[in-house]
Short mmCIF file of C-alpha atoms in Angstrom, two decimals:
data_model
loop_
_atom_site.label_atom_id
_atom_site.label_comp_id
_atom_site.label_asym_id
_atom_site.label_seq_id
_atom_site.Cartn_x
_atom_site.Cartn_y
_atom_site.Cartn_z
CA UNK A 241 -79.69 14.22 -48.43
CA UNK A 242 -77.83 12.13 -51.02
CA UNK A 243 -79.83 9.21 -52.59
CA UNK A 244 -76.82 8.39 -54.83
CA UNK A 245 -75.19 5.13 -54.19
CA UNK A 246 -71.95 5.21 -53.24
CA UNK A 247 -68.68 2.78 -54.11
CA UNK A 248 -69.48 0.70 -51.20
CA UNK A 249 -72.84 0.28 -52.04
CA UNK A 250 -72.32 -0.86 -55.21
CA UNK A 251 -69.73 -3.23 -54.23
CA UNK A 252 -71.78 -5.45 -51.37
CA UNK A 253 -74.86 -4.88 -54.41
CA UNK A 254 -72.32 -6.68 -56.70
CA UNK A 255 -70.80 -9.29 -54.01
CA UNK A 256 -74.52 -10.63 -53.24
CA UNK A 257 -75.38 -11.60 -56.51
CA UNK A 258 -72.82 -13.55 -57.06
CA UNK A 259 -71.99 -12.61 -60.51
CA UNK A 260 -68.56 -14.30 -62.38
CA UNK A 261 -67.62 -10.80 -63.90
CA UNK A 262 -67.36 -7.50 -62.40
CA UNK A 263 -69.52 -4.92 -63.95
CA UNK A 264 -67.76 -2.27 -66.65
CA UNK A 265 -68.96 0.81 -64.38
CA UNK A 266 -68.03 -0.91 -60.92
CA UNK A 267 -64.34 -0.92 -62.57
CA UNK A 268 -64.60 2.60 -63.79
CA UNK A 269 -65.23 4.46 -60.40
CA UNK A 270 -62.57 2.15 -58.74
CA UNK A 271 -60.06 3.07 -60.85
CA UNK A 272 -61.29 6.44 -60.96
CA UNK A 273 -61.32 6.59 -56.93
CA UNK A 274 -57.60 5.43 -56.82
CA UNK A 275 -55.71 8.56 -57.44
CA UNK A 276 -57.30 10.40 -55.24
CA UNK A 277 -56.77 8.22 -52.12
CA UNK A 278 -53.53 9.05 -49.85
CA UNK A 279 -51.28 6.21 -49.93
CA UNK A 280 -48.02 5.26 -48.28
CA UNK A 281 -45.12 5.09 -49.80
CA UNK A 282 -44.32 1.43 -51.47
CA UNK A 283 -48.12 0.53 -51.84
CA UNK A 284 -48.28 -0.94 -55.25
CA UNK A 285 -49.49 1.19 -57.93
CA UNK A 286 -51.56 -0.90 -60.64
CA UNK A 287 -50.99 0.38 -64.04
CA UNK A 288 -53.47 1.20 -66.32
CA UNK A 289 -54.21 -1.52 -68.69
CA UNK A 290 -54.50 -1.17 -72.93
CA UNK A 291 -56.83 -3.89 -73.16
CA UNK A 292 -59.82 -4.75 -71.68
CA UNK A 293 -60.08 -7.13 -68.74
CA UNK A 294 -62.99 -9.77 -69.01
CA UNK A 295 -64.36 -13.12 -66.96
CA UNK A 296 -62.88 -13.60 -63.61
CA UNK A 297 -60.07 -11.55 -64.32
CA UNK A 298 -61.95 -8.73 -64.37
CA UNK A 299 -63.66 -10.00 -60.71
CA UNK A 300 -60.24 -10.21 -58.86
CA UNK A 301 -58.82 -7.66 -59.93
CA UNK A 302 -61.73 -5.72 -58.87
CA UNK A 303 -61.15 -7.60 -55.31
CA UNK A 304 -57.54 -6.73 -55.01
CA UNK A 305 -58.48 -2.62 -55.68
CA UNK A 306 -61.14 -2.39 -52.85
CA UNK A 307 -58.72 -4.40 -50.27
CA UNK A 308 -56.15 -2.18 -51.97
CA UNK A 309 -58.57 1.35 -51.13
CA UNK A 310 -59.95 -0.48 -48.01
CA UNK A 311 -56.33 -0.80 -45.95
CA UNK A 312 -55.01 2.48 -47.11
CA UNK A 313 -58.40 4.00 -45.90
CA UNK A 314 -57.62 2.14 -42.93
CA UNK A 315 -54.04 3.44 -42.21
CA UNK A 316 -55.22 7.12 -42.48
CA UNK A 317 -57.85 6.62 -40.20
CA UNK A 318 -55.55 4.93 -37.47
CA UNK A 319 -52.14 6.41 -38.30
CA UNK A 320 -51.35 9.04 -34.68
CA UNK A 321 -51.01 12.08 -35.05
CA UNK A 322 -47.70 13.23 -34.19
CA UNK A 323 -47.84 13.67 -29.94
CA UNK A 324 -51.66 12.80 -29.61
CA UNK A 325 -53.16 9.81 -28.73
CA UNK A 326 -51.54 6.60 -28.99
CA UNK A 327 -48.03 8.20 -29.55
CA UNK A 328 -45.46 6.57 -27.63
CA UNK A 329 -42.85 9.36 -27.71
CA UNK A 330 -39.60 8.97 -28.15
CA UNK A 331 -37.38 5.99 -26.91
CA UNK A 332 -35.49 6.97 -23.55
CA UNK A 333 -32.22 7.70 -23.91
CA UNK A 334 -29.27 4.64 -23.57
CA UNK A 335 -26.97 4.86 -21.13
CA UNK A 336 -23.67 4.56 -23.15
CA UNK A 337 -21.12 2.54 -22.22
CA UNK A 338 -17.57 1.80 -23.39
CA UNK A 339 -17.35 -1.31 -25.66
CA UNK A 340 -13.85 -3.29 -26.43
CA UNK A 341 -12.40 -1.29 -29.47
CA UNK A 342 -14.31 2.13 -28.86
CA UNK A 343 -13.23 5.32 -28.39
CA UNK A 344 -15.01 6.08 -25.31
CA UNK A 345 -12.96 6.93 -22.53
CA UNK A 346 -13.55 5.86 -19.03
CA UNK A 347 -12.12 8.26 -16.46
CA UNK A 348 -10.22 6.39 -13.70
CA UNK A 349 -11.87 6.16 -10.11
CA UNK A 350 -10.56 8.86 -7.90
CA UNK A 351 -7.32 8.29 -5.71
CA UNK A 352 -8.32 9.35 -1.85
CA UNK A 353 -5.70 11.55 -0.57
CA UNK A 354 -3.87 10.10 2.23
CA UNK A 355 -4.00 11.99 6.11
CA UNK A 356 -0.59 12.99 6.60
CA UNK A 357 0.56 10.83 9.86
CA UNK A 358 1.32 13.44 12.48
CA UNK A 359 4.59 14.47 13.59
CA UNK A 360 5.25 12.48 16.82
CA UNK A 361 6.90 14.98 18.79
CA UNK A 362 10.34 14.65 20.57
CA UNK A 363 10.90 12.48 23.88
CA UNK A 364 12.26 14.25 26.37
CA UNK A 365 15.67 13.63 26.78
CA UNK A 366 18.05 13.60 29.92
CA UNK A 367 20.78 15.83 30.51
CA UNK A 368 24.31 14.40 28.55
CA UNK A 369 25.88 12.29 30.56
CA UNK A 370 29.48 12.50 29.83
CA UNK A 371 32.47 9.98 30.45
CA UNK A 372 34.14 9.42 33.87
CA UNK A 373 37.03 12.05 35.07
CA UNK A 374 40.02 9.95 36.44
CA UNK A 375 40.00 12.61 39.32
CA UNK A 376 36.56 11.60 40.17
CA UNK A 377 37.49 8.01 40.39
CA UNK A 378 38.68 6.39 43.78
CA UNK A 379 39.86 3.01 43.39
CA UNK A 380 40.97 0.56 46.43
CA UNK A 381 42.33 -3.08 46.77
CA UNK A 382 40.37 -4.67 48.90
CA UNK A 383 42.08 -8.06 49.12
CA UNK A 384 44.99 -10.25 47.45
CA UNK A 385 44.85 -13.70 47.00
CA UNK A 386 46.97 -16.19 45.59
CA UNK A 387 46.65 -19.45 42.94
CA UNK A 388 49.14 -21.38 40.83
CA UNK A 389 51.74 -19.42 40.34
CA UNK A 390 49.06 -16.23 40.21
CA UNK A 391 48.34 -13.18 42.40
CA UNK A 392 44.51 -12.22 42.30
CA UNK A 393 43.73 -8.20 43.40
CA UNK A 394 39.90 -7.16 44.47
CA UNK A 395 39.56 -3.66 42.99
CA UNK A 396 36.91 -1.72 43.88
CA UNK A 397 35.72 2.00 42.11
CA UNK A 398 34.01 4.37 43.72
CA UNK A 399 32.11 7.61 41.12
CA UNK A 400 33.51 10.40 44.17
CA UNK A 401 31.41 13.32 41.66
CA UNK A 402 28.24 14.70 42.45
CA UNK A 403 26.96 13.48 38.59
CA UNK A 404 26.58 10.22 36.92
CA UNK A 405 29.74 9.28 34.60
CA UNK A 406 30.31 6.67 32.02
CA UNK A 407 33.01 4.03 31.50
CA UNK A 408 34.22 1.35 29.86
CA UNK A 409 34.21 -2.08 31.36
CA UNK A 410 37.58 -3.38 30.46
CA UNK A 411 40.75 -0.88 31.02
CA UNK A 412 44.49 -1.87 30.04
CA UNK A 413 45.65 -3.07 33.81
CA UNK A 414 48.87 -2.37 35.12
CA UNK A 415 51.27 -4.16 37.93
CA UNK A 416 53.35 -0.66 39.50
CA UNK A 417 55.33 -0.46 42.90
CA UNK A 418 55.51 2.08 45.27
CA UNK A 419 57.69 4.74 43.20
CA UNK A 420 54.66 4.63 40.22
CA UNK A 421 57.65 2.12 38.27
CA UNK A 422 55.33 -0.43 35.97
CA UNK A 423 55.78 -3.63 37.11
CA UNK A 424 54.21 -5.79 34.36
CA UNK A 425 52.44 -3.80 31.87
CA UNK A 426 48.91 -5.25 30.32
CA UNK A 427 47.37 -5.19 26.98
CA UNK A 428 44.64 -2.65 25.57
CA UNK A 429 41.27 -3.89 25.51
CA UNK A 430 39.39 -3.99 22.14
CA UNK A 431 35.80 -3.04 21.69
CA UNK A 432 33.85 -3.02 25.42
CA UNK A 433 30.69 -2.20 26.89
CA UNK A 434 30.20 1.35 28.44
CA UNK A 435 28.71 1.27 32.10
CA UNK A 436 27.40 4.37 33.92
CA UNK A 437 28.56 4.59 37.19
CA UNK A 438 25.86 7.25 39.02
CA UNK A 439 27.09 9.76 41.77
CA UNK A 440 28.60 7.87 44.66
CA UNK A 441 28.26 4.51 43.01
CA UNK A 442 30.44 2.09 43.01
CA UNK A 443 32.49 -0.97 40.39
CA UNK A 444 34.05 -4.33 41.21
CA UNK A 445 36.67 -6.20 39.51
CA UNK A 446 39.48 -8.67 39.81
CA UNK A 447 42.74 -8.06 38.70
CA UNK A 448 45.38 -11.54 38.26
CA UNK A 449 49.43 -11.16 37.40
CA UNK A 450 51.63 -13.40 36.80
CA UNK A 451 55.62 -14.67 36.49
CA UNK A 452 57.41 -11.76 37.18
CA UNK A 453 61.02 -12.10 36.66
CA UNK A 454 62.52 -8.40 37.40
CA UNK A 455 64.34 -6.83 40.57
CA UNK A 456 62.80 -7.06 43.86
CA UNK A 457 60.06 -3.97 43.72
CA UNK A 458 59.85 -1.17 46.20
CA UNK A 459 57.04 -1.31 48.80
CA UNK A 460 53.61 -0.86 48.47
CA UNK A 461 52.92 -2.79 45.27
CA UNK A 462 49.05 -1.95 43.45
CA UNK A 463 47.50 -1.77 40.54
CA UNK A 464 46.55 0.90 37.97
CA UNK A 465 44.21 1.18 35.25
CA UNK A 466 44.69 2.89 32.15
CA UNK A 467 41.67 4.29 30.23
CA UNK A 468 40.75 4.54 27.00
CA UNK A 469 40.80 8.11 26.50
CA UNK A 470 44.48 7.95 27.59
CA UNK A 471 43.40 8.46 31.41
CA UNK A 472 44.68 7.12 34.51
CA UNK A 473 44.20 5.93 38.34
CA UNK A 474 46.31 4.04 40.43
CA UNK A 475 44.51 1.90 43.21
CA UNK A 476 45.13 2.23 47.00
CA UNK A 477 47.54 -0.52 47.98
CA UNK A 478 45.76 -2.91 50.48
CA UNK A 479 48.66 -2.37 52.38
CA UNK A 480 51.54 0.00 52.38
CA UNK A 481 53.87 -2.62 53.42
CA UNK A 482 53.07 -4.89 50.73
CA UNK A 483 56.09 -5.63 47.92
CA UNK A 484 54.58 -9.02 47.26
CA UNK A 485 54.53 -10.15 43.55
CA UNK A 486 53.89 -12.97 41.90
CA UNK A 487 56.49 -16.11 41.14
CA UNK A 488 59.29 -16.07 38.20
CA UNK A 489 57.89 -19.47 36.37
CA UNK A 490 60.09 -19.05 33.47
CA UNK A 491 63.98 -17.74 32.83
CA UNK A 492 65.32 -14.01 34.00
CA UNK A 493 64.06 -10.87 32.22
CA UNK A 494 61.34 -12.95 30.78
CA UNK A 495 57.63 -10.71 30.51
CA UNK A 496 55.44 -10.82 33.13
CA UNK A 497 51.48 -11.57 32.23
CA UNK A 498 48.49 -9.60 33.70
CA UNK A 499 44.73 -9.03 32.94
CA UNK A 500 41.26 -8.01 34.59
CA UNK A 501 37.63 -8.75 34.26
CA UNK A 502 34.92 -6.56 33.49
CA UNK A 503 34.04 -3.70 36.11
CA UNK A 504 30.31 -4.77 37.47
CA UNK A 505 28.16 -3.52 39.81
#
């Protein structure tokens, strides 16, 4: 066993007496102790002095080296070891995130791909119906009438096929006589609804002349209808006797007028 007294034990020895100066030999092995202690880096190193220290100099200076050899003592002992106890590792890892004026790049949020719509498929269509063969249609006055001056004809149009036709609602009407000689001659239609007239079905209209100032007209007088794909059907007379036309209301040779309404159901 070692009865030598240590540093420490000369230092509390010192410290309870009380004295003003610090003993010669208690300075010595301080100073002596000091390079062989492990210090961090930046912990002031005292330089050696020329002259000697005396008084209370001496006594804090001696103060400052054993707080000086006590706290690096101190940091050895409770520095960690590299992973042991009281390590805390290393810092998780940061998320990083774009800042304004970095370089990071951001990828843009994926674009869902649209479902193609399906195809709706094709409605069923009909067979073609085509227009109205003048051969297929059977027209008939019904009645004449008279008004101011006016004769009035009620036409009606009969579909005599076995299939449904189309035609258009206003025709270019004409006043004939019994020989097929036009009487007064109408005016062409412009645009015009198309009707389909089905197998067997059946049109009305009403057909009014006017003024007719030429030679008396051979028996039966009717009406005809000229279509607009350069057709044409003359009416049965609603009498064969008939040679009845409309009044001369203005001077000799002067041109008759005549017109019809739409063909309805």
């Amino acid at each position: 066993m070692n009865d030598r007294p240590t540093f420490e034990d000369r230092l509390d020895d010192w410290l309870e007496d009380g004295p003003a100066d610090a003993p010669d030999q208690l300075l010595d092995t301080v100073m002596a102790a000091i390079p062989s202690i492990p210090q961090r880096r930046g912990v002031l190193r005292f330089p050696w002095r020329t002259s000697p220290m005396y008084g209370f100099a001496r006594f804090v200076a001696g103060v400052a080296v054993a707080i000086a050899v006590g706290g690096a003592a101190l940091l050895i002992v409770t520095r960690p070891a590299p992973g042991g106890i009281g390590d805390r590792g290393s810092p998780p890892p940061v998320a990083a995130s774009a800042t304004p004026g970095s370089s990071a790049v951001v990828p843009p949020p994926a674009t869902p791909v649209p479902t193609p719509a399906p195809t709706p498929s094709p409605k069923p269509t009909g067979p073609t119906i085509s227009a109205c063969d003048p051969a297929h249609l059977a027209a008939r006055i019904t009645l004449w009438e008279g008004a101011a001056g006016h004769r009035i004809a009620h036409v009606e149009l009969t579909n005599t096929s076995a299939r449904s036709c189309t035609t258009r609602a206003l025709d270019k009407p004409q006043l004939v006589d019994g020989h097929g000689s036009v009487l007064i001659d109408g005016t062409a239609p412009g645009a015009s609804k198309t009707l389909t007239v089905a197998a067997g079905g059946t049109l009305k209209t009403l057909v009014q002349d006017g003024n007719y100032c030429g030679p008396a007209p051979v028996a039966p007088v009717t009406v005809a209808f000229v279509l607009s794909n350069g057709g044409r059907f003359v009416a049965t007379p609603f009498s064969k006797t008939d040679a009845t036309v409309p009044p001369c209301l203005g001077a000799a040779g002067s041109k008759g007028d005549i017109e019809m309404q739409p063909w309805a159901p």
